[in-house]
Amino acid sequence: MDQLVQKALAARKNSYSPYSKFAVGAALECGDGTVITGTNVENASYGLSICAERSALVKAISEGKRKFKRLAIVTDSPEPAAPCGMCRQMLIEFAPSLEVILANLKGKSEVLRLSDLLPKAFRLG
Ligand code: THU
């Protein structure tokens, strides 16, 4: 298994998802080679929940990272799950050509390009 997927799998174990019971792990490979992970964190006020991908992104930005090469996402779903629209929009601001690796617990995976997942992304100007 790809090391980045393994890190996303490990991050998934920290998921706080008592409401949906849908745990997600993400691992973001930065331009300098470091990997920042994230998981989904839910809240009793459901709409406040944050996805694994954005958790990883805001952690990385907070650590001073601005360039990203790859993102691995791990879910326990029949098919590997693609990131939600909000996460796509947040990620594309920094890395339009990000390689996105989707994987599930059965070992199924798929590699996509973020620009293909979000064509005609919103930009100011
Ligand atoms: N979730 C993610 O972490 N990433 C996505 O791209 C979509 C959904 C989380 C949010 C919520 O905690 C749970 O999965 C079910 O929607």
mmCIF file of C-alpha atoms and ligand atoms in Angstrom:
data_model
loop_
_atom_site.group_PDB
_atom_site.id
_atom_site.type_symbol
_atom_site.label_atom_id
_atom_site.label_comp_id
_atom_site.label_asym_id
_atom_site.label_seq_id
_atom_site.Cartn_x
_atom_site.Cartn_y
_atom_site.Cartn_z
ATOM 1 C CA MET A 1 0.000 0.000 0.000
ATOM 2 C CA ASP A 2 1.167 3.531 -0.827
ATOM 3 C CA GLN A 3 2.748 5.191 2.248
ATOM 4 C CA LEU A 4 0.484 8.205 1.854
ATOM 5 C CA VAL A 5 -2.585 5.940 1.923
ATOM 6 C CA GLN A 6 -1.181 4.261 5.044
ATOM 7 C CA LYS A 7 -0.919 7.644 6.757
ATOM 8 C CA ALA A 8 -4.502 8.485 5.815
ATOM 9 C CA LEU A 9 -5.574 5.110 7.189
ATOM 10 C CA ALA A 10 -3.823 5.877 10.485
ATOM 11 C CA ALA A 11 -5.424 9.349 10.673
ATOM 12 C CA ARG A 12 -8.836 7.789 10.078
ATOM 13 C CA LYS A 13 -8.482 5.980 13.402
ATOM 14 C CA ASN A 14 -8.683 9.367 15.148
ATOM 15 C CA SER A 15 -11.961 10.304 13.472
ATOM 16 C CA TYR A 16 -14.546 11.875 15.751
ATOM 17 C CA SER A 17 -17.729 10.836 13.945
ATOM 18 C CA PRO A 18 -20.278 9.631 16.531
ATOM 19 C CA TYR A 19 -23.213 10.988 14.488
ATOM 20 C CA SER A 20 -22.598 9.684 10.971
ATOM 21 C CA LYS A 21 -20.276 6.850 12.042
ATOM 22 C CA PHE A 22 -18.491 7.525 8.749
ATOM 23 C CA ALA A 23 -14.795 7.843 9.545
ATOM 24 C CA VAL A 24 -12.530 9.539 7.016
ATOM 25 C CA GLY A 25 -8.753 9.862 6.994
ATOM 26 C CA ALA A 26 -6.717 12.200 4.818
ATOM 27 C CA ALA A 27 -2.997 12.651 4.226
ATOM 28 C CA LEU A 28 -1.670 15.650 2.335
ATOM 29 C CA GLU A 29 1.814 15.505 0.838
ATOM 30 C CA CYS A 30 3.368 18.967 0.787
ATOM 31 C CA GLY A 31 5.796 20.400 -1.746
ATOM 32 C CA ASP A 32 8.705 19.846 0.660
ATOM 33 C CA GLY A 33 7.793 16.175 1.091
ATOM 34 C CA THR A 34 6.279 16.451 4.551
ATOM 35 C CA VAL A 35 2.909 14.821 5.131
ATOM 36 C CA ILE A 36 0.133 16.450 7.156
ATOM 37 C CA THR A 37 -2.845 14.321 8.112
ATOM 38 C CA GLY A 38 -6.439 15.111 8.985
ATOM 39 C CA THR A 39 -9.639 13.428 9.998
ATOM 40 C CA ASN A 40 -13.291 14.390 10.157
ATOM 41 C CA VAL A 41 -14.483 16.038 13.367
ATOM 42 C CA GLU A 42 -18.228 16.150 13.895
ATOM 43 C CA ASN A 43 -20.348 18.173 16.287
ATOM 44 C CA ALA A 44 -23.761 17.874 17.960
ATOM 45 C CA SER A 45 -24.619 20.921 15.872
ATOM 46 C CA TYR A 46 -24.206 18.825 12.714
ATOM 47 C CA GLY A 47 -23.421 21.630 10.276
ATOM 48 C CA LEU A 48 -20.282 22.553 12.202
ATOM 49 C CA SER A 49 -18.602 19.266 11.328
ATOM 50 C CA ILE A 50 -15.388 19.481 9.344
ATOM 51 C CA CYS A 51 -14.174 17.001 6.753
ATOM 52 C CA ALA A 52 -10.882 15.130 6.925
ATOM 53 C CA GLU A 53 -9.522 16.850 3.817
ATOM 54 C CA ARG A 54 -10.082 20.368 5.116
ATOM 55 C CA SER A 55 -8.716 19.384 8.530
ATOM 56 C CA ALA A 56 -5.490 18.350 6.814
ATOM 57 C CA LEU A 57 -5.418 21.482 4.628
ATOM 58 C CA VAL A 58 -5.923 23.974 7.464
ATOM 59 C CA LYS A 59 -3.321 22.161 9.568
ATOM 60 C CA ALA A 60 -0.860 22.351 6.681
ATOM 61 C CA ILE A 61 -1.524 26.032 5.963
ATOM 62 C CA SER A 62 -1.155 26.758 9.677
ATOM 63 C CA GLU A 63 2.274 25.076 9.549
ATOM 64 C CA GLY A 64 3.346 27.424 6.750
ATOM 65 C CA LYS A 65 2.882 25.002 3.840
ATOM 66 C CA ARG A 66 1.568 26.410 0.578
ATOM 67 C CA LYS A 67 2.396 23.767 -2.038
ATOM 68 C CA PHE A 68 0.793 20.356 -2.211
ATOM 69 C CA LYS A 69 1.523 17.386 -4.433
ATOM 70 C CA ARG A 70 -0.781 14.535 -3.425
ATOM 71 C CA LEU A 71 -3.750 13.872 -1.183
ATOM 72 C CA ALA A 72 -4.837 10.419 -0.025
ATOM 73 C CA ILE A 73 -8.337 9.845 1.342
ATOM 74 C CA VAL A 74 -9.428 6.627 3.070
ATOM 75 C CA THR A 75 -13.024 5.620 3.805
ATOM 76 C CA ASP A 76 -14.902 2.438 4.632
ATOM 77 C CA SER A 77 -17.268 2.502 1.663
ATOM 78 C CA PRO A 78 -18.021 0.016 -1.112
ATOM 79 C CA GLU A 79 -16.319 2.358 -3.579
ATOM 80 C CA PRO A 80 -13.526 4.777 -2.622
ATOM 81 C CA ALA A 81 -15.174 8.119 -1.765
ATOM 82 C CA ALA A 82 -14.355 11.366 -3.546
ATOM 83 C CA PRO A 83 -13.962 14.632 -1.581
ATOM 84 C CA CYS A 84 -17.030 16.843 -1.118
ATOM 85 C CA GLY A 85 -17.477 20.032 -3.105
ATOM 86 C CA MET A 86 -16.451 22.301 -0.240
ATOM 87 C CA CYS A 87 -13.147 20.453 0.162
ATOM 88 C CA ARG A 88 -12.519 20.546 -3.583
ATOM 89 C CA GLN A 89 -12.984 24.312 -3.647
ATOM 90 C CA MET A 90 -10.691 24.833 -0.636
ATOM 91 C CA LEU A 91 -7.972 22.580 -2.050
ATOM 92 C CA ILE A 92 -8.010 23.985 -5.587
ATOM 93 C CA GLU A 93 -7.051 27.431 -4.310
ATOM 94 C CA PHE A 94 -3.622 26.012 -3.470
ATOM 95 C CA ALA A 95 -3.128 23.031 -5.763
ATOM 96 C CA PRO A 96 -5.158 22.858 -8.997
ATOM 97 C CA SER A 97 -3.172 19.894 -10.284
ATOM 98 C CA LEU A 98 -3.201 18.006 -6.987
ATOM 99 C CA GLU A 99 -3.163 14.229 -7.394
ATOM 100 C CA VAL A 100 -6.025 12.773 -5.364
ATOM 101 C CA ILE A 101 -5.822 9.129 -4.289
ATOM 102 C CA LEU A 102 -9.093 7.616 -3.139
ATOM 103 C CA ALA A 103 -8.936 4.335 -1.239
ATOM 104 C CA ASN A 104 -11.266 2.133 0.746
ATOM 105 C CA LEU A 105 -10.584 -0.471 3.409
ATOM 106 C CA LYS A 106 -10.952 -3.308 0.916
ATOM 107 C CA GLY A 107 -7.842 -2.107 -0.883
ATOM 108 C CA LYS A 108 -9.683 -0.577 -3.822
ATOM 109 C CA SER A 109 -8.173 2.707 -5.031
ATOM 110 C CA GLU A 110 -8.419 5.283 -7.762
ATOM 111 C CA VAL A 111 -6.205 8.216 -8.723
ATOM 112 C CA LEU A 112 -7.732 11.454 -9.966
ATOM 113 C CA ARG A 113 -6.638 15.019 -10.695
ATOM 114 C CA LEU A 114 -8.287 17.757 -8.617
ATOM 115 C CA SER A 115 -8.829 19.928 -11.700
ATOM 116 C CA ASP A 116 -10.896 17.077 -13.167
ATOM 117 C CA LEU A 117 -12.931 16.819 -9.967
ATOM 118 C CA LEU A 118 -13.722 20.539 -10.020
ATOM 119 C CA PRO A 119 -13.805 21.997 -13.514
ATOM 120 C CA LYS A 120 -14.503 25.728 -13.769
ATOM 121 C CA ALA A 121 -13.702 26.329 -10.096
ATOM 122 C CA PHE A 122 -14.723 29.675 -8.672
ATOM 123 C CA ARG A 123 -11.966 32.291 -8.574
ATOM 124 C CA LEU A 124 -12.040 36.013 -7.861
ATOM 125 C CA GLY A 125 -11.267 38.113 -10.929
HETATM 126 N N1 THU B 1 -16.672 13.751 5.148
HETATM 127 C C1 THU B 1 -15.333 13.957 4.991
HETATM 128 O O1 THU B 1 -14.564 13.900 5.950
HETATM 129 N N2 THU B 1 -14.879 14.232 3.738
HETATM 130 C C2 THU B 1 -15.666 14.363 2.636
HETATM 131 O O2 THU B 1 -15.170 14.713 1.574
HETATM 132 C C3 THU B 1 -17.090 14.084 2.723
HETATM 133 C C4 THU B 1 -17.632 13.770 4.059
HETATM 134 C C5 THU B 1 -17.178 13.481 6.493
HETATM 135 C C6 THU B 1 -18.091 14.544 7.038
HETATM 136 C C7 THU B 1 -18.914 13.770 8.033
HETATM 137 O O3 THU B 1 -18.206 13.721 9.258
HETATM 138 C C8 THU B 1 -18.967 12.367 7.457
HETATM 139 O O4 THU B 1 -17.935 12.288 6.490
HETATM 140 C C9 THU B 1 -20.289 12.007 6.804
HETATM 141 O O5 THU B 1 -20.671 12.951 5.873
#
